[in-house]
Short mmCIF file of C-alpha atoms (C1' of nucleotides) in Angstrom, two decimals:
data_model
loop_
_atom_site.label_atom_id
_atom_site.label_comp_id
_atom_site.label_asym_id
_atom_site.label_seq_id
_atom_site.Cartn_x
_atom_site.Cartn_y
_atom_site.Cartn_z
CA UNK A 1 34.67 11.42 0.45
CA UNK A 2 38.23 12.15 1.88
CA UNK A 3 40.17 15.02 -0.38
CA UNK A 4 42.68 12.07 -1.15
CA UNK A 5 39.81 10.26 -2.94
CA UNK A 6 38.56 12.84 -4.57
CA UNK A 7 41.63 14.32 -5.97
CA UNK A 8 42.71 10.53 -7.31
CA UNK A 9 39.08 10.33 -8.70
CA UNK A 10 39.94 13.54 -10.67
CA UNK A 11 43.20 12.35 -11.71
CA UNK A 12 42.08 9.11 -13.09
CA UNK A 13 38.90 11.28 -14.84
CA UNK A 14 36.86 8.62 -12.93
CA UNK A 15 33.33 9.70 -12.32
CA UNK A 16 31.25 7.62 -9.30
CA UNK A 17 28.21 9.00 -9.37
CA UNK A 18 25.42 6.60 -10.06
CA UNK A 19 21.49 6.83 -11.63
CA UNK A 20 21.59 9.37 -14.38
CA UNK A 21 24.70 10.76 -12.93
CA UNK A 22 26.79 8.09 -13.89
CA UNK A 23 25.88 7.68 -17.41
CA UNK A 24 28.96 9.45 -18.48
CA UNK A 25 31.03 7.06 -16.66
CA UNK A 26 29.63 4.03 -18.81
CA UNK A 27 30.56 5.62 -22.37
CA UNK A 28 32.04 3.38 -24.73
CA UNK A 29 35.27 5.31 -25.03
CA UNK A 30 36.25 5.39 -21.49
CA UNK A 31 38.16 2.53 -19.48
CA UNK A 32 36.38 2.70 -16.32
CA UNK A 33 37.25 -0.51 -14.93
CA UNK A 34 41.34 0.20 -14.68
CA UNK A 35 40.37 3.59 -13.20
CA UNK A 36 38.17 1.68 -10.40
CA UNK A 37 40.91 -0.54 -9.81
CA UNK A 38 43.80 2.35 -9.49
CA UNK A 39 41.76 3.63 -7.10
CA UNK A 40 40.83 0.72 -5.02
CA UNK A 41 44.56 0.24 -4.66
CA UNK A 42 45.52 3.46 -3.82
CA UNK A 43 43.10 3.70 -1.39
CA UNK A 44 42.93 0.66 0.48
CA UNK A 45 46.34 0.53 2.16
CA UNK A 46 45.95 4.23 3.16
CA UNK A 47 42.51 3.62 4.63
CA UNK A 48 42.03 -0.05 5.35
CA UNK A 49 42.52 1.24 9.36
CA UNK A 50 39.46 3.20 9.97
CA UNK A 51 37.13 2.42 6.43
CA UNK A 52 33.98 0.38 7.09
CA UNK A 53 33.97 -3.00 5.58
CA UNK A 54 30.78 -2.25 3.66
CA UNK A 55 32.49 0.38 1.99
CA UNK A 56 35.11 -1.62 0.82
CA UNK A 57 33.20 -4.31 -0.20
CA UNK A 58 30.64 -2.09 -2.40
CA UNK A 59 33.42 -0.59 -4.32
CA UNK A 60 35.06 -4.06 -4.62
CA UNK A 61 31.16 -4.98 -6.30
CA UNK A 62 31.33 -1.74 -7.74
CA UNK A 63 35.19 -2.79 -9.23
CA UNK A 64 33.97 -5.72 -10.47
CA UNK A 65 31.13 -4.66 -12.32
CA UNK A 66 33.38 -2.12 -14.00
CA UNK A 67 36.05 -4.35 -14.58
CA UNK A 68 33.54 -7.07 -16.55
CA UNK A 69 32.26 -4.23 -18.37
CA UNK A 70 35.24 -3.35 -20.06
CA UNK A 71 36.32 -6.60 -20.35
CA UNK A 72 32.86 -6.79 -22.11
CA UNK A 73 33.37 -3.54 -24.22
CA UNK A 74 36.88 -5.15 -25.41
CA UNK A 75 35.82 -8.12 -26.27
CA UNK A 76 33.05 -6.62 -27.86
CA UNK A 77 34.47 -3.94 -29.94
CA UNK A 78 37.92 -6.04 -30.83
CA UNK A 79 35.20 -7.78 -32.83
CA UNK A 80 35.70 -7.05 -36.58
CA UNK A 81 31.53 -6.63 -37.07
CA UNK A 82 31.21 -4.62 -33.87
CA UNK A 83 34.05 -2.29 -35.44
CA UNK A 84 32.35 -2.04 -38.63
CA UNK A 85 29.24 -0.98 -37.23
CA UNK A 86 30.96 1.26 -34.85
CA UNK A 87 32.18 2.94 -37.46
CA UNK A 88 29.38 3.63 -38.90
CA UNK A 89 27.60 5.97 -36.19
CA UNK A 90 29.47 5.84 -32.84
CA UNK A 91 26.60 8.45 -31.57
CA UNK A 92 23.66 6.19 -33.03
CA UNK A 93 21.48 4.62 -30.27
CA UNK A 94 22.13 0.98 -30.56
CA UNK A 95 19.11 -1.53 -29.98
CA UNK A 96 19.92 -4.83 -28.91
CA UNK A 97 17.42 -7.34 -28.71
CA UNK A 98 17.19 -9.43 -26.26
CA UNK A 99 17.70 -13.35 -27.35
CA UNK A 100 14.59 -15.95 -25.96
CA UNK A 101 16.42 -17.31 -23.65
CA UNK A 102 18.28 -13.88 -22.24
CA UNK A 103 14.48 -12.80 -21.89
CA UNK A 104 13.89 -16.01 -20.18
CA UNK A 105 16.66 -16.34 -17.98
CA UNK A 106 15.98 -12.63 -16.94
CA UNK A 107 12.70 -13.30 -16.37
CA UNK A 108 13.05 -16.07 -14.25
CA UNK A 109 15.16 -14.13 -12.07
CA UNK A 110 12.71 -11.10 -11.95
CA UNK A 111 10.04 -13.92 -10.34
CA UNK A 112 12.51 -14.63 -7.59
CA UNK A 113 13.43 -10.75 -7.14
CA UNK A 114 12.50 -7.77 -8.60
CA UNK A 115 15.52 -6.13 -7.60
CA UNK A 116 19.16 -7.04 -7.80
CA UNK A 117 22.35 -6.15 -5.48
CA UNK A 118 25.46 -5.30 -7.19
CA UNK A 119 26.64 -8.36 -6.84
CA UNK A 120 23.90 -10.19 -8.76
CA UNK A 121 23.62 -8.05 -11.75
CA UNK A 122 27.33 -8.55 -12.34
CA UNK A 123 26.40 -12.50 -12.40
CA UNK A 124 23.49 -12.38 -14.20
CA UNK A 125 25.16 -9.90 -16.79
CA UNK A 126 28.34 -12.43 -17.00
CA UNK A 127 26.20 -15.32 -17.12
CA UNK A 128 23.91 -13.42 -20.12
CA UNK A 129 26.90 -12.03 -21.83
CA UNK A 130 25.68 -8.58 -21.29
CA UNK A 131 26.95 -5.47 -19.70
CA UNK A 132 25.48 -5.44 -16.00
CA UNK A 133 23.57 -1.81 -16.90
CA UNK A 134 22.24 -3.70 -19.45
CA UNK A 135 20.77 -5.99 -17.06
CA UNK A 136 19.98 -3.20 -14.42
CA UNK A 137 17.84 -1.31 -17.18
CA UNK A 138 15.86 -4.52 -18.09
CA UNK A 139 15.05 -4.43 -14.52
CA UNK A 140 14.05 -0.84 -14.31
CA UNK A 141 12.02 -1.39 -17.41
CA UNK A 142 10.62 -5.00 -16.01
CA UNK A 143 9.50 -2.99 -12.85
CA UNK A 144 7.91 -0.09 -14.73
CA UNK A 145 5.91 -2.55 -16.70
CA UNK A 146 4.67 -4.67 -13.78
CA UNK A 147 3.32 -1.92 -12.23
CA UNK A 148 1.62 -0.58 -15.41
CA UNK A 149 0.14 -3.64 -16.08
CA UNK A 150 -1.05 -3.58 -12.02
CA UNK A 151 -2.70 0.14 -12.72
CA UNK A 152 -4.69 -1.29 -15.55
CA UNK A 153 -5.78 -4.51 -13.59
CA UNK A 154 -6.59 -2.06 -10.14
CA UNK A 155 -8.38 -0.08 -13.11
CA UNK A 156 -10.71 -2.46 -14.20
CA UNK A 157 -11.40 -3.55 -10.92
CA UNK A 158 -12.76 -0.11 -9.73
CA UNK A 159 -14.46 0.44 -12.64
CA UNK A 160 -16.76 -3.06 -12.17
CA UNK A 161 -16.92 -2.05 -8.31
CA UNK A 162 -18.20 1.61 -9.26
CA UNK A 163 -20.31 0.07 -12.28
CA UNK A 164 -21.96 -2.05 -9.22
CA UNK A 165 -22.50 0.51 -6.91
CA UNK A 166 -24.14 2.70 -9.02
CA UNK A 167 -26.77 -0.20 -10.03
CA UNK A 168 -26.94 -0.91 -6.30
CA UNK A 169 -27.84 3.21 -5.42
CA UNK A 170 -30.57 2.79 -8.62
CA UNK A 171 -31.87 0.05 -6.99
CA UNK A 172 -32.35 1.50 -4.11
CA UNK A 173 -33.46 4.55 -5.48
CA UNK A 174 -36.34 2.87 -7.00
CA UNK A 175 -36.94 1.09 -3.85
CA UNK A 176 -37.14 4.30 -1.80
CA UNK A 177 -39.78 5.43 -4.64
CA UNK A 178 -41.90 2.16 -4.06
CA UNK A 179 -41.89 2.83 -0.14
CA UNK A 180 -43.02 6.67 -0.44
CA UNK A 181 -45.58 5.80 -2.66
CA UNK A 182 -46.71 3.00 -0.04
CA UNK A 183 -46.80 5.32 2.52
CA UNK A 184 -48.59 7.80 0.35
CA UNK A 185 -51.47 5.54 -0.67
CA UNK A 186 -52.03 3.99 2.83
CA UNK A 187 -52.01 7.79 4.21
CA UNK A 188 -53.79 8.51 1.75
CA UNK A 189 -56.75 6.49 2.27
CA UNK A 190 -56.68 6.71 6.01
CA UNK A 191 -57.15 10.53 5.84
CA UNK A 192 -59.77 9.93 2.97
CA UNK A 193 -61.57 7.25 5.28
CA UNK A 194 -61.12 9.70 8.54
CA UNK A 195 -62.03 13.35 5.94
CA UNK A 196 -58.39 14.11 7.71
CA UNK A 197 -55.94 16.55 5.49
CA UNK A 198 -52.76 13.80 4.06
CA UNK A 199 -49.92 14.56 6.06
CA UNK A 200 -46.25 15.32 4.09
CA UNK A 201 -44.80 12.87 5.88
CA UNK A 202 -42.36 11.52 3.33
CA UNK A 203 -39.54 9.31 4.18
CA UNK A 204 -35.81 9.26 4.05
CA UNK A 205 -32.99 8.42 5.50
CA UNK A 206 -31.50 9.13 8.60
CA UNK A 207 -27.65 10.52 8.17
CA UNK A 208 -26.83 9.24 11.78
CA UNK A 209 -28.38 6.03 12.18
CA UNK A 210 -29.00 5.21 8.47
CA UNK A 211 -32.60 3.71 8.76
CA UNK A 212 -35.30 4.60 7.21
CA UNK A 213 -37.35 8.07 8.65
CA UNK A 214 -40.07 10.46 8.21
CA UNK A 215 -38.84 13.68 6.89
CA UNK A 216 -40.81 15.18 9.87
CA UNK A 217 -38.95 13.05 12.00
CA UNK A 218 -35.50 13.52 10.50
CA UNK A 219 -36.52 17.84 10.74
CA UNK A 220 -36.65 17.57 14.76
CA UNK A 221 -39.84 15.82 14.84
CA UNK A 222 -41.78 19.32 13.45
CA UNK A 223 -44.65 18.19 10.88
CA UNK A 224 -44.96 21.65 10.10
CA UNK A 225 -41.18 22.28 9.13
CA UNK A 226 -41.63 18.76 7.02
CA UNK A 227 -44.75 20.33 5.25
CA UNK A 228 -42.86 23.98 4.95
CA UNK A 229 -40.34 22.34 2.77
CA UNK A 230 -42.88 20.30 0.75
CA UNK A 231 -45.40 23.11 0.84
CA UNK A 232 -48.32 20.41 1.56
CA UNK A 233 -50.70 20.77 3.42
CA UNK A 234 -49.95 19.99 7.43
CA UNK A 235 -51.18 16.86 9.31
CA UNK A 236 -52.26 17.18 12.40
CA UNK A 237 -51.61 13.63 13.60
CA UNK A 238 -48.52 12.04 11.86
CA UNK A 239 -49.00 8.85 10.54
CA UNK A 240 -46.30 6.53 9.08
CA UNK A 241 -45.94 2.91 9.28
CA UNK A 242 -42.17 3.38 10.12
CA UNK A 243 -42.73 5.95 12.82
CA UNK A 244 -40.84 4.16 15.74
CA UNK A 245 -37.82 3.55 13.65
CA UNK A 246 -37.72 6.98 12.50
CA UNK A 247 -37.46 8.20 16.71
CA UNK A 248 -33.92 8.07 16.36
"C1'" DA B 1 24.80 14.11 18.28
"C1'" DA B 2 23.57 16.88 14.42
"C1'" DA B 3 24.24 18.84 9.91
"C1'" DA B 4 25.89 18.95 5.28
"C1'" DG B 5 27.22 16.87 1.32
"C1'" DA B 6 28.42 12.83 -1.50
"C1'" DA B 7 27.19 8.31 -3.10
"C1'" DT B 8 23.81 5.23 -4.43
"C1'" DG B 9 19.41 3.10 -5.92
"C1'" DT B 10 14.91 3.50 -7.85
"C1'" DA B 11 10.67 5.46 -10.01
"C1'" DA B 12 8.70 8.09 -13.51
"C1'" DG B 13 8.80 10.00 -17.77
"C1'" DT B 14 10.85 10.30 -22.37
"C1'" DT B 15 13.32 9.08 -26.54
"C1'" DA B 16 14.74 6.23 -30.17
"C1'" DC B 17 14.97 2.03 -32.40
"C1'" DC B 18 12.96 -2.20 -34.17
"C1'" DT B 19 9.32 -5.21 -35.78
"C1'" DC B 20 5.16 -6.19 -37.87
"C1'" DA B 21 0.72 -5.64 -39.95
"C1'" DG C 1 8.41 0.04 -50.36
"C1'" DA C 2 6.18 3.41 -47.20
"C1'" DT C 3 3.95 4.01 -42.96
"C1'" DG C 4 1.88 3.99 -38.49
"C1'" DA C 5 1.39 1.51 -34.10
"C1'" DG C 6 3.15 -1.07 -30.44
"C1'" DG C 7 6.90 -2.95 -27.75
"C1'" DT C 8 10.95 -2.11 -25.38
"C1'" DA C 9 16.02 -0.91 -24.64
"C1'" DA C 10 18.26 3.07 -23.30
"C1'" DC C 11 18.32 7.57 -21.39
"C1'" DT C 12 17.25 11.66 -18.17
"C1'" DT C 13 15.66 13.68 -14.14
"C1'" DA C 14 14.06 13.87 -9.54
"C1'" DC C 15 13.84 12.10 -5.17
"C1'" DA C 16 14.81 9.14 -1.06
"C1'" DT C 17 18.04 6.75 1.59
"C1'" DT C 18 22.51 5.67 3.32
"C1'" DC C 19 27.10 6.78 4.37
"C1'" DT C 20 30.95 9.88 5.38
"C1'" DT C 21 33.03 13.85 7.19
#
DNA sequence: AAAAGAATGTAAGTTACCTCA
DNA sequence: GATGAGGTAACTTACATTCTT
């Protein structure tokens, strides 16, 4: 901002910061609008040459946003109840509540965008009869609770999707069980029916290819590293009925 | 063209008020 | 009538982006 500005800013006790920075700005007690305006005036012949047109026509928004709101506050405050209850607590947190169809109106603009421009707040707050931070921090809050209620809904989700994936890995679990103990019976009674030792063949799966193999297999093919691990008793001749799928 | 700082908008978290069971 | 919970308007802070110098 040029020195010019900022010294006029100062002058006028106008603050333009904006978020939580501009919260001092919006006070009942100040007079923001005729401070915007001042300064829009002072500034625009001096600068009109070489100042952006979006520049201009934000703090034209901005002007008119501050202008309704203290038009607002006036109108507000001139009010005999509003006095009364200012007088009562002028530091007291006020909480309006929001009439049906403010909520619905607001609402109905939140469908078509969850955001507003300058420009549109202003509207919406004129056509609510509200002050437009009023209608920016039913946004904010309108945002914040959309995406809440998204977290619980992605929740859920992941907890049915995790709920089925862990029934899925029991299932398979128990599946894997029924296959070993195949394998170990039909081993089994080959080697009883041949007097041959039963081989520790057992099965699992393969990390690279995923399909079922011999733990021989998967340990470099070594029926003695397989039955090392196991401690069982070493087959001389491996026999599995999954053998060639297990030569990955 | 790049850097620094100001202005601005939004999200996230918190506080305070209000309503209702 | 007191009280605790839930909903939500209002506030604060931090951060990202855009604009200006």
């Amino acid at each position: 901002m040029a020195q010019d500005d900022e010294d006029v800013g100062l002058a006028l006790g106008l603050s333009l910061g904006s978020g939580g920075h501009r919260r001092q700005r919006e006070s009942r007690d100040e007079a923001p609008s005729s401070a915007a305006a001042s300064l829009l005036t002072l500034r625009l012949p001096a600068e009109s040459g070489g100042q952006p047109q979006v520049v201009v026509k934000r703090e034209v928004v901005r002007a008119e946003e501050e202008e309704y709101e203290y038009e607002y506050e006036r109108a507000l405050y001139s009010s005999s109840a509003a006095a009364a209850d200012d007088d009562e607590g002028c530091n007291s947190r006020k909480k309006l509540r929001l009439s049906k169809e403010q909520s619905a109106l607001l609402e109905d603009r939140f469908k078509e965008h969850s955001t507003l421009n300058p420009k549109q707040k202003v509207a919406l707050a004129k056509q609510l009869n509200l002050r437009p931070r009023q209608v920016e921090v039913w946004f904010q809050n309108r945002r914040a609770r959309t995406k809440l209620k998204q977290t619980e809904v992605d929740c859920e989700l992941l907890k049915r999707c995790c709920e089925t994936l862990t029934e899925e890995n029991r299932r398979l679990h128990r599946e894997l069980q029924q296959l070993r103990a195949l394998t170990h019976s039909t081993a089994a009674g080959f080697f009883m029916a041949t007097t041959l030792p039963v081989p520790a063949a057992t099965l699992s799966i393969c990390p690279s290819c995923e399909r079922l193999a011999t733990a021989a297999a998967a340990a470099g093919a070594s029926p003695t590293a397989a039955a090392d691990r196991t401690n069982k008793p070493t087959a001389p001749h491996l026999f599995s009925p999954f053998a060639k799928s297990a030569a990955c």
